[in-house]
Amino acid sequence: MAKDNIPASVAARAKPNFFDVITILCVIALGVAIASATRHVLQPLNIPSAQAINLDPSYLPGYAIRTTLRMFAALFASLVFTFTYAVVAAKSRRAEMILVPILDILQSVPILGFLTFTVVFFMGLFPGQIIGVELAAIFTIFTSQAWNMAFSMYQSLKTIPEDMSEAAKCFGLTSWQRFWKLEVPAAMPGLIWNMMMSMSGGWFMIVYSETISVGNTEITLPGIGSYVGTAIVHKDLAAIFYAIGAMLFVILAYDQLLFRPLVAWSAKFRFETTNSDTDTTPWLLRLMHRTSFIRWISDYIEGFAHRIAILPIGKRPFRQSYLSKNIISSKTIDIIYVTILCLLGIAAAYFIYQSVYGHISFEEVLHVIGLGFITLIRVVVMIIIATIIWVPAGIWLGLRPQWAKRTQVAAQFMAAFPANLFFPFFVVGIVHFGLNKEIWLTPLMILGTQWYILFNVVGGASTFPGDLREASKSFHIKGWLWWSKVMLPAIFPYYITGALTACGGAWNASIAAEVASWGNDTLKATGLGAYIAEATDAGDVFQVGLGMVVMSTFVILFNRLVWHPLYDYARRRLSFS
């Protein structure tokens, strides 16, 4: 026996070996790089290094580290938001009536619109310090990452298989135990793929988040986004390619070090009773398995997390008799609750009316609503096209882990590639060939958001139970019968999540897509996005507000009338039970 009554085998396994030394050195190097990149956040805002961007490629590694840290800080905030906001919305019927529409509004509000108040707010918290601008930049990235992750968690909690819920009740799991032992594992596969999509989507916002305007002052934070922005201003094509190379390297790094192990780890949470083909263990996990001390620490942390997860916190399932006694009072509370919400909505509408009265005519409102219908047609057409292309591709990849592994980095890079870099090619092509701008500017709306569909479908197909695949093979179910009765119903809840977030993103992207420019050539399509863009350039606050209210209304109504009924259908008819 070793000291402190620790078994000799455990003590021997805890002794560091050669692989531990390599891992520890890598962790130390990473810590030093992070400390070096974050030491500037408490410095005064007026120092020259806070605004100076050097296009020399030797500066790119430092810029890449800073951008990556901002994106992971935003991702952490998105996870906290997901595990609170989305969970409450899924578990509380009354909270769902408020939180889900608010989430619909938040994903429909143009991301750049958040900068109006967040920059002033965060800079007010830390006046004269870089940390205020850093927090504003992180929050801007957060708004491009959080919504699809929240919808993914919400969808997963709403479609928990009924037999698994009954098993949790039979074992007498408390609400805390049920959350960590059933609901979180069920949500992990889809959530991890949406985390990858969120990281990729964050790249689209780095140019705007790292170059912040406050009044007549422009504050530039060192990073890949500000590097790209400076290169565009100076028309330095070589610098743009350097930035793209740095972005590709960063995506490859966090794919190998984080997401690939997470995808492999999430495979154990699939609902199945038979062995199925799974992805090979990533090299990082193989390295961890060959360590002694590091693996001992990870096992200890896993055991500690398990003990926290099984704490008897929360209530156990109620008996049916108790529920039946309170059904009348519950209906009464619902009526009071809905009445209060309606009164608050009427009060908010009256306040908005009083604020814009005399500034916006009724004819202007009708005109903007008509523009909204034009943009709606574009969004629906693009969602249909993206669905036809990416649903079969996502299913094919999700059912073939080896191919999903090979294409994972490519998919992340394409999703991360800033869609606005495609704008010059579209503008030049439309002008050169004399194409109809009303039609050919439309694809710009979906370039950056179509990947939500692909990533969610891949996540759904990768969780398809292996025993059901074997059953379909045994019954010789093939062709359209297999698609219509087996695979499409299985991935339908995941598709709804991807299509919903892609739809909201397309509305958001319409502001940039309906007004595209390159040099002296500017093309404007008819639509709500172009209206908001023109009003923003003109500085007309009331027209911008009207456009955003109309856009949010369209998104909410479309979600209420289309996506959420489909959510309910998936929960009732298409869950594994």
C-alpha positions as a printed Julia matrix, in Angstrom:
577×3 Matrix{Float64}:
   0.0    0.0     0.0
   1.15   3.54   -0.77
   0.9    6.48    1.54
  -2.52   7.71    2.76
  -4.0    4.25    2.03
  -3.95   4.82   -1.74
  -3.68   1.5    -3.62
  -0.28   0.9    -5.17
  -1.83   0.47   -8.64
  -3.52   3.87   -8.41
  -0.36   5.52   -7.06
   1.68   3.99   -9.89
  -0.82   5.13  -12.49
  -0.65   8.67  -11.12
   3.11   8.91  -11.7
   3.9   11.15  -14.7
   5.33   9.53  -17.82
   6.78  10.88  -21.05
   3.36  11.69  -22.53
   2.42  13.57  -19.36
   5.49  15.75  -19.79
   4.52  16.58  -23.39
   0.93  17.39  -22.4
   1.97  19.52  -19.42
   4.46  21.49  -21.55
   1.74  22.14  -24.15
  -0.66  23.31  -21.44
   1.98  25.64  -19.97
   2.75  27.06  -23.42
  -0.95  27.64  -24.02
  -1.3   29.35  -20.64
   1.65  31.64  -21.37
   0.19  32.56  -24.77
  -3.21  33.35  -23.22
  -1.64  35.41  -20.42
   0.45  37.34  -22.95
  -2.57  38.05  -25.15
  -4.86  39.17  -22.31
  -2.48  41.38  -20.35
  -3.63  44.44  -22.32
  -7.29  44.34  -21.24
  -6.71  46.41  -18.08
  -4.61  49.02  -19.8
  -5.89  52.54  -20.62
  -7.88  52.88  -23.82
  -5.83  55.73  -25.26
  -2.59  53.78  -25.71
  -1.41  53.59  -29.36
  -1.39  49.77  -29.44
  -5.14  49.75  -28.84
  -5.78  51.14  -32.33
  -2.68  50.41  -34.4
  -3.07  47.47  -36.82
   0.03  46.36  -38.68
  -0.48  44.42  -41.92
   2.86  42.68  -41.55
   1.98  38.93  -41.45
   4.35  38.45  -38.49
   1.7   40.15  -36.33
  -1.0   37.67  -37.35
  -0.23  34.97  -34.71
  -0.8   37.46  -31.9
  -3.93  38.8   -33.58
  -5.2   35.24  -34.11
  -4.79  34.41  -30.41
  -6.72  37.51  -29.37
  -9.55  36.84  -31.8
  -9.76  33.19  -30.74
  -9.94  34.14  -27.06
 -12.78  36.57  -27.76
 -14.66  33.88  -29.66
 -14.23  31.29  -26.91
 -15.26  33.84  -24.27
 -18.42  34.45  -26.31
 -18.91  30.69  -26.7
 -18.68  30.23  -22.91
 -21.27  33.0   -22.42
 -23.46  31.28  -25.05
 -23.24  27.99  -23.14
 -24.26  29.71  -19.88
 -27.16  31.33  -21.73
 -28.15  27.99  -23.29
 -28.09  26.06  -20.0
 -30.25  28.68  -18.29
 -32.53  30.44  -20.78
 -33.26  27.47  -23.04
 -33.72  25.06  -20.13
 -36.22  27.32  -18.39
 -38.1   27.84  -21.68
 -38.32  24.07  -22.26
 -39.31  23.13  -18.72
 -41.75  25.88  -17.77
 -44.88  26.17  -19.88
 -45.61  29.69  -18.69
 -42.02  30.86  -19.09
 -42.04  29.33  -22.58
 -44.86  31.7   -23.58
 -42.52  34.65  -22.99
 -38.99  33.35  -23.5
 -39.46  31.65  -26.88
 -41.01  34.73  -28.57
 -38.23  36.86  -27.07
 -35.7   34.43  -28.51
 -37.44  34.75  -31.89
 -37.09  38.52  -31.64
 -33.45  38.4   -30.56
 -32.4   36.23  -33.49
 -34.28  38.48  -35.9
 -32.8   41.77  -34.68
 -29.85  42.74  -36.91
 -26.66  41.94  -35.01
 -25.18  45.35  -35.77
 -28.2   46.86  -34.02
 -26.92  45.52  -30.7
 -23.79  47.67  -31.04
 -25.87  50.83  -30.62
 -26.38  50.32  -26.9
 -23.92  47.59  -25.87
 -20.82  49.65  -26.68
 -22.02  52.57  -24.59
 -23.11  50.21  -21.78
 -19.87  48.25  -21.48
 -17.65  51.29  -21.92
 -19.67  52.95  -19.17
 -18.93  50.04  -16.86
 -15.17  50.41  -17.41
 -14.55  54.01  -18.47
 -11.2   54.67  -20.06
 -10.17  50.98  -20.11
  -9.79  48.51  -22.94
 -11.78  45.86  -21.05
 -15.01  47.79  -21.73
 -14.45  47.66  -25.49
 -13.36  44.0   -25.22
 -16.62  43.1   -23.47
 -18.59  44.96  -26.15
 -16.75  42.98  -28.85
 -17.35  39.68  -27.02
 -21.05  40.48  -26.64
 -21.32  41.21  -30.36
 -19.82  37.79  -31.13
 -22.14  36.27  -28.51
 -25.18  37.55  -30.44
 -24.0   35.56  -33.47
 -23.49  32.35  -31.46
 -26.13  32.01  -28.75
 -29.48  31.72  -30.52
 -28.92  28.5   -32.49
 -27.37  26.81  -29.42
 -30.39  27.81  -27.32
 -32.83  26.5   -29.95
 -30.84  23.24  -30.15
 -31.08  22.67  -26.39
 -34.76  23.64  -26.42
 -35.49  21.18  -29.24
 -33.6   18.35  -27.53
 -35.39  18.81  -24.22
 -38.74  18.92  -25.99
 -38.12  15.67  -27.88
 -36.8   13.43  -25.09
 -38.09   9.88  -25.81
 -41.11   9.11  -23.65
 -39.77   5.73  -22.56
 -36.59   7.39  -21.27
 -38.68   9.88  -19.3
 -40.71   7.03  -17.83
 -37.52   5.19  -16.89
 -36.28   8.32  -15.08
 -39.56   8.45  -13.14
 -39.35   4.77  -12.27
 -35.85   5.26  -10.85
 -37.14   8.2    -8.84
 -34.66  10.7   -10.24
 -34.95  14.21   -8.91
 -35.15  17.14  -11.31
 -31.41  17.78  -10.82
 -30.47  14.13  -11.46
 -32.8   13.9   -14.47
 -31.24  17.02  -15.98
 -27.64  15.8   -15.79
 -28.23  12.08  -16.37
 -30.9   12.17  -19.09
 -31.56  15.59  -20.6
 -28.02  16.94  -20.98
 -26.67  13.68  -22.51
 -29.62  13.63  -24.93
 -28.87  17.21  -25.98
 -25.1   16.81  -26.32
 -24.75  15.54  -29.93
 -26.89  18.29  -31.43
 -25.48  20.95  -29.1
 -21.87  20.14  -29.99
 -22.55  20.45  -33.72
 -24.29  23.76  -33.05
 -21.28  24.89  -31.01
 -19.14  24.26  -34.08
 -21.61  26.25  -36.17
 -21.57  29.04  -33.59
 -17.8   29.27  -33.69
 -17.96  29.42  -37.47
 -20.73  32.0   -37.39
 -18.67  34.13  -35.02
 -16.07  34.67  -37.73
 -18.61  36.64  -39.75
 -18.85  39.22  -36.94
 -15.18  39.67  -36.11
 -14.7   42.54  -38.58
 -17.57  44.46  -36.98
 -16.83  43.44  -33.37
 -13.14  44.38  -33.47
 -13.73  47.77  -35.13
 -16.14  49.73  -32.96
 -17.41  53.26  -33.57
 -18.43  55.47  -30.66
 -19.72  58.81  -31.94
 -17.02  60.19  -34.19
 -14.34  57.96  -32.62
 -13.36  54.59  -34.06
 -11.73  52.06  -31.71
  -9.85  49.16  -33.25
  -8.99  46.05  -31.24
  -6.06  43.9   -32.44
  -7.36  40.75  -34.12
  -7.93  38.96  -37.4
 -11.15  40.88  -37.98
  -9.55  44.31  -37.64
  -6.64  43.02  -39.75
  -9.08  42.11  -42.54
 -10.85  45.45  -42.2
  -7.57  47.34  -42.48
  -6.53  45.24  -45.47
  -9.82  46.04  -47.22
  -9.34  49.77  -46.58
  -5.82  49.61  -48.03
  -6.93  47.22  -50.82
  -4.15  44.83  -49.79
  -5.17  41.54  -51.41
  -2.08  39.71  -50.09
  -2.96  40.65  -46.51
  -6.48  39.28  -46.99
  -5.05  35.94  -48.11
  -2.73  35.97  -45.07
  -5.77  36.5   -42.85
  -7.67  33.66  -44.55
  -4.68  31.37  -43.99
  -4.52  32.36  -40.31
  -8.25  31.74  -39.97
  -7.91  28.29  -41.54
  -5.07  27.43  -39.13
  -7.11  28.53  -36.1
 -10.16  26.53  -37.24
  -7.99  23.46  -37.77
  -6.43  23.9   -34.32
  -9.64  24.16  -32.3
 -11.22  21.42  -34.41
  -8.43  19.0   -33.52
  -8.02  20.08  -29.91
 -11.66  20.57  -28.93
 -14.47  19.68  -31.29
 -13.16  16.41  -32.68
 -12.76  14.94  -29.15
 -16.18  16.33  -28.18
 -17.88  14.73  -31.2
 -16.25  11.38  -30.36
 -17.27  11.77  -26.71
 -20.88  12.6   -27.61
 -21.22   9.35  -29.59
 -21.77   7.45  -26.34
 -25.03   9.32  -25.74
 -26.83   7.84  -28.73
 -30.15   6.06  -28.05
 -29.46   2.49  -29.12
 -29.14  -1.03  -27.79
 -26.77  -2.46  -30.4
 -23.22  -1.68  -31.36
 -22.84   0.57  -34.37
 -20.05   1.95  -36.45
 -18.52   4.94  -34.68
 -15.73   7.28  -35.44
 -12.19   6.3   -34.56
 -10.74   7.81  -31.43
  -9.13  11.2   -32.16
  -5.39  11.49  -31.69
  -5.79  13.84  -28.73
  -7.88  11.31  -26.82
  -5.38   8.58  -27.7
  -2.63  10.78  -26.29
  -4.66  11.35  -23.12
  -5.17   7.6   -22.75
  -1.4    7.07  -22.86
  -0.75   9.54  -20.05
  -0.79   8.55  -16.39
  -0.91  11.67  -14.26
  -3.14  13.67  -16.62
  -5.53  10.75  -17.02
  -5.64  10.29  -13.25
  -6.59  13.95  -12.86
  -9.28  13.66  -15.55
 -10.7   10.54  -13.9
 -10.82  12.36  -10.57
 -12.61  15.34  -12.16
 -15.06  12.97  -13.89
 -15.8   11.24  -10.6
 -16.31  14.56   -8.85
 -18.69  15.71  -11.6
 -20.61  12.44  -11.28
 -21.03  12.96   -7.54
 -22.34  16.47   -8.18
 -24.76  15.18  -10.84
 -26.35  12.59   -8.54
 -26.97  14.96   -5.64
 -30.63  14.61   -4.53
 -31.47  18.2    -5.4
 -34.91  19.22   -6.61
 -38.27  17.54   -6.59
 -39.12  14.0    -7.56
 -41.98  13.3   -10.01
 -45.41  14.2    -8.65
 -48.12  11.64   -8.32
 -51.01  11.84  -10.75
 -53.5   12.32   -7.93
 -51.67  15.44   -6.78
 -51.76  16.87  -10.29
 -55.47  16.2   -10.68
 -56.25  18.1    -7.47
 -54.53  21.23   -8.77
 -55.74  21.26  -12.39
 -58.47  23.86  -11.71
 -56.16  26.27   -9.93
 -53.58  25.77  -12.67
 -56.09  26.78  -15.37
 -57.04  29.84  -13.34
 -53.41  30.87  -13.04
 -52.99  30.38  -16.8
 -55.89  32.73  -17.53
 -54.49  35.39  -15.2
 -51.02  34.93  -16.65
 -52.18  35.27  -20.27
 -54.31  38.29  -19.39
 -51.32  40.06  -17.84
 -49.2   39.28  -20.91
 -51.89  40.69  -23.22
 -52.17  43.87  -21.15
 -48.39  44.3   -21.23
 -48.39  43.79  -25.01
 -51.14  46.4   -25.48
 -49.23  48.84  -23.27
 -46.02  48.27  -25.27
 -47.86  48.77  -28.58
 -49.39  52.01  -27.29
 -45.98  53.24  -26.13
 -44.49  52.53  -29.56
 -47.4   54.3   -31.23
 -46.93  57.4   -29.06
 -43.17  57.39  -29.8
 -43.5   57.3   -33.58
 -46.7   59.32  -33.96
 -46.03  62.22  -36.28
 -42.78  60.73  -37.55
 -44.04  57.71  -39.5
 -47.12  57.83  -41.74
 -49.58  54.98  -42.15
 -48.68  54.77  -45.84
 -45.02  54.34  -44.85
 -45.95  51.46  -42.56
 -47.89  49.73  -45.35
 -44.96  50.28  -47.72
 -42.51  48.67  -45.29
 -44.84  45.74  -44.7
 -44.96  45.21  -48.47
 -41.16  45.22  -48.57
 -41.24  42.65  -45.78
 -43.29  40.29  -47.93
 -40.77  40.65  -50.77
 -37.9   39.71  -48.43
 -40.02  36.89  -47.0
 -40.32  35.35  -50.49
 -36.53  35.51  -50.87
 -35.97  33.88  -47.47
 -38.44  31.05  -48.14
 -36.98  30.31  -51.59
 -33.44  30.22  -50.2
 -34.44  27.95  -47.3
 -36.09  25.54  -49.74
 -33.0   25.45  -51.97
 -30.67  24.97  -48.98
 -32.93  22.18  -47.7
 -32.85  20.32  -51.01
 -29.06  20.52  -51.11
 -27.95  20.04  -47.5
 -30.47  17.62  -45.99
 -29.33  14.66  -48.16
 -25.69  15.72  -47.76
 -26.06  16.01  -43.98
 -27.73  12.61  -43.68
 -25.04  10.99  -45.8
 -22.28  12.5   -43.66
 -24.02  11.81  -40.35
 -24.4    8.1   -41.15
 -20.73   7.83  -42.16
 -18.51   8.99  -39.26
 -15.32   8.55  -41.26
 -16.49  10.91  -43.99
 -17.9   13.33  -41.41
 -14.46  13.38  -39.82
 -12.78  14.14  -43.15
 -15.16  16.94  -44.08
 -15.58  18.43  -40.61
 -12.81  21.01  -40.98
 -13.87  21.9   -44.54
 -17.47  22.44  -43.41
 -16.36  24.6   -40.49
 -14.09  26.66  -42.74
 -16.82  27.21  -45.35
 -19.28  28.17  -42.62
 -16.69  30.5   -41.07
 -15.65  32.14  -44.33
 -17.02  35.7   -44.16
 -19.85  35.83  -46.68
 -19.25  39.52  -47.37
 -16.01  38.58  -49.14
 -18.19  37.02  -51.85
 -20.06  40.28  -52.43
 -17.54  41.81  -54.89
 -17.73  38.72  -57.13
 -21.54  38.92  -57.24
 -21.53  42.66  -57.93
 -18.94  42.36  -60.72
 -20.77  39.39  -62.25
 -24.19  41.05  -62.13
 -22.85  44.27  -63.67
 -20.74  42.51  -66.3
 -23.46  40.11  -67.51
 -26.37  42.52  -66.98
 -28.2   40.13  -64.63
 -31.35  40.91  -62.68
 -30.19  42.2   -59.29
 -33.56  41.34  -57.69
 -32.79  37.67  -58.31
 -29.02  37.34  -58.21
 -28.45  39.29  -54.99
 -30.78  36.84  -53.22
 -28.21  34.0   -52.78
 -26.1   36.34  -50.64
 -28.74  35.99  -47.92
 -28.12  32.28  -47.45
 -24.35  32.0   -47.99
 -23.53  32.28  -44.31
 -26.68  30.73  -42.84
 -27.25  27.59  -44.93
 -24.7   25.79  -42.78
 -27.1   25.78  -39.83
 -29.16  23.24  -41.76
 -26.15  21.09  -42.63
 -24.67  21.02  -39.13
 -27.99  20.24  -37.44
 -28.86  17.48  -39.91
 -25.4   15.93  -39.49
 -25.88  16.07  -35.71
 -29.29  14.42  -36.0
 -28.18  11.7   -38.4
 -25.14  10.9   -36.25
 -27.46  10.13  -33.31
 -29.71   7.81  -35.31
 -29.9    4.54  -33.33
 -27.88   1.7   -34.8
 -30.53  -0.87  -33.91
 -33.07   0.99  -36.07
 -30.61   0.99  -38.95
 -30.2   -2.75  -38.56
 -33.97  -3.21  -38.41
 -34.49  -1.24  -41.62
 -31.85  -3.37  -43.34
 -33.47  -6.58  -42.07
 -36.84  -5.56  -43.5
 -35.17  -4.49  -46.78
 -36.49  -0.93  -46.49
 -34.85   1.01  -49.31
 -35.34   3.91  -51.67
 -38.03   6.48  -51.07
 -39.66   4.3   -48.4
 -36.43   4.48  -46.35
 -36.23   8.26  -46.78
 -39.9    8.97  -46.0
 -40.5    6.46  -43.21
 -37.1    6.09  -41.53
 -34.51   8.8   -42.06
 -36.43  12.02  -42.69
 -38.67  11.55  -39.62
 -35.57  10.75  -37.53
 -33.72  13.96  -38.39
 -36.83  16.15  -38.65
 -36.52  17.76  -35.16
 -32.89  18.62  -35.87
 -33.77  19.99  -39.3
 -36.4   22.27  -37.77
 -33.78  23.72  -35.43
 -31.37  24.31  -38.3
 -34.01  25.75  -40.63
 -35.38  28.04  -37.92
 -31.97  29.52  -37.13
 -31.04  29.67  -40.83
 -34.29  31.52  -41.51
 -33.57  34.06  -38.77
 -30.02  34.46  -40.02
 -31.25  35.0   -43.58
 -33.51  37.83  -42.42
 -30.55  39.32  -40.6
 -28.28  38.93  -43.63
 -30.81  40.61  -45.93
 -29.6   44.02  -44.69
 -26.2   43.36  -46.25
 -27.36  41.13  -49.11
 -29.94  43.5   -50.59
 -27.38  46.31  -50.76
 -24.02  45.06  -52.09
 -21.19  47.21  -53.37
 -17.7   46.97  -54.8
 -15.78  50.12  -55.56
 -18.1   52.6   -57.25
 -20.69  49.94  -58.14
 -23.58  49.62  -55.67
 -26.54  47.33  -56.3
 -29.78  47.62  -54.34
 -32.57  45.07  -54.46
 -36.13  45.84  -53.4
 -36.79  44.56  -49.9
 -36.92  45.2   -46.18
 -33.18  44.68  -45.74
 -32.36  47.39  -48.28
 -34.86  49.71  -46.55
 -33.14  49.29  -43.18
 -29.68  49.69  -44.75
 -30.67  52.92  -46.5
 -32.33  54.29  -43.36
 -29.22  53.46  -41.35
 -26.99  55.3   -43.82
 -29.35  58.28  -43.72
 -29.37  58.27  -39.91
 -33.2   58.12  -39.75
 -33.79  56.51  -36.36
 -37.55  56.2   -36.82
 -37.28  54.43  -40.17
 -34.63  52.09  -38.79
 -36.86  51.34  -35.82
 -39.87  50.75  -38.09
 -37.86  48.39  -40.28
 -36.58  46.41  -37.29
 -40.07  46.17  -35.76
 -41.55  44.93  -39.05
 -38.69  42.43  -39.51
 -39.12  41.11  -35.96
 -42.88  40.82  -36.51
 -42.38  38.81  -39.7
 -39.92  36.48  -37.99
 -42.14  35.95  -34.95
 -45.26  35.29  -37.04
 -43.4   32.9   -39.34
 -41.96  31.05  -36.35
 -45.36  30.92  -34.64
 -47.24  29.78  -37.75
 -44.66  27.43  -39.28
 -41.67  26.38  -37.19
 -43.21  26.0   -33.73
 -46.17  23.9   -34.92
 -43.6   21.69  -36.64
 -41.69  21.52  -33.35
 -44.85  20.3   -31.61
 -45.49  17.77  -34.37
 -41.94  16.44  -34.04
 -42.31  16.18  -30.28
 -45.63  14.33  -30.49
 -45.07  12.07  -33.5
 -41.38  11.81  -34.37
 -39.51  11.21  -31.1
 -37.87   7.87  -30.34
 -40.18   6.13  -27.89
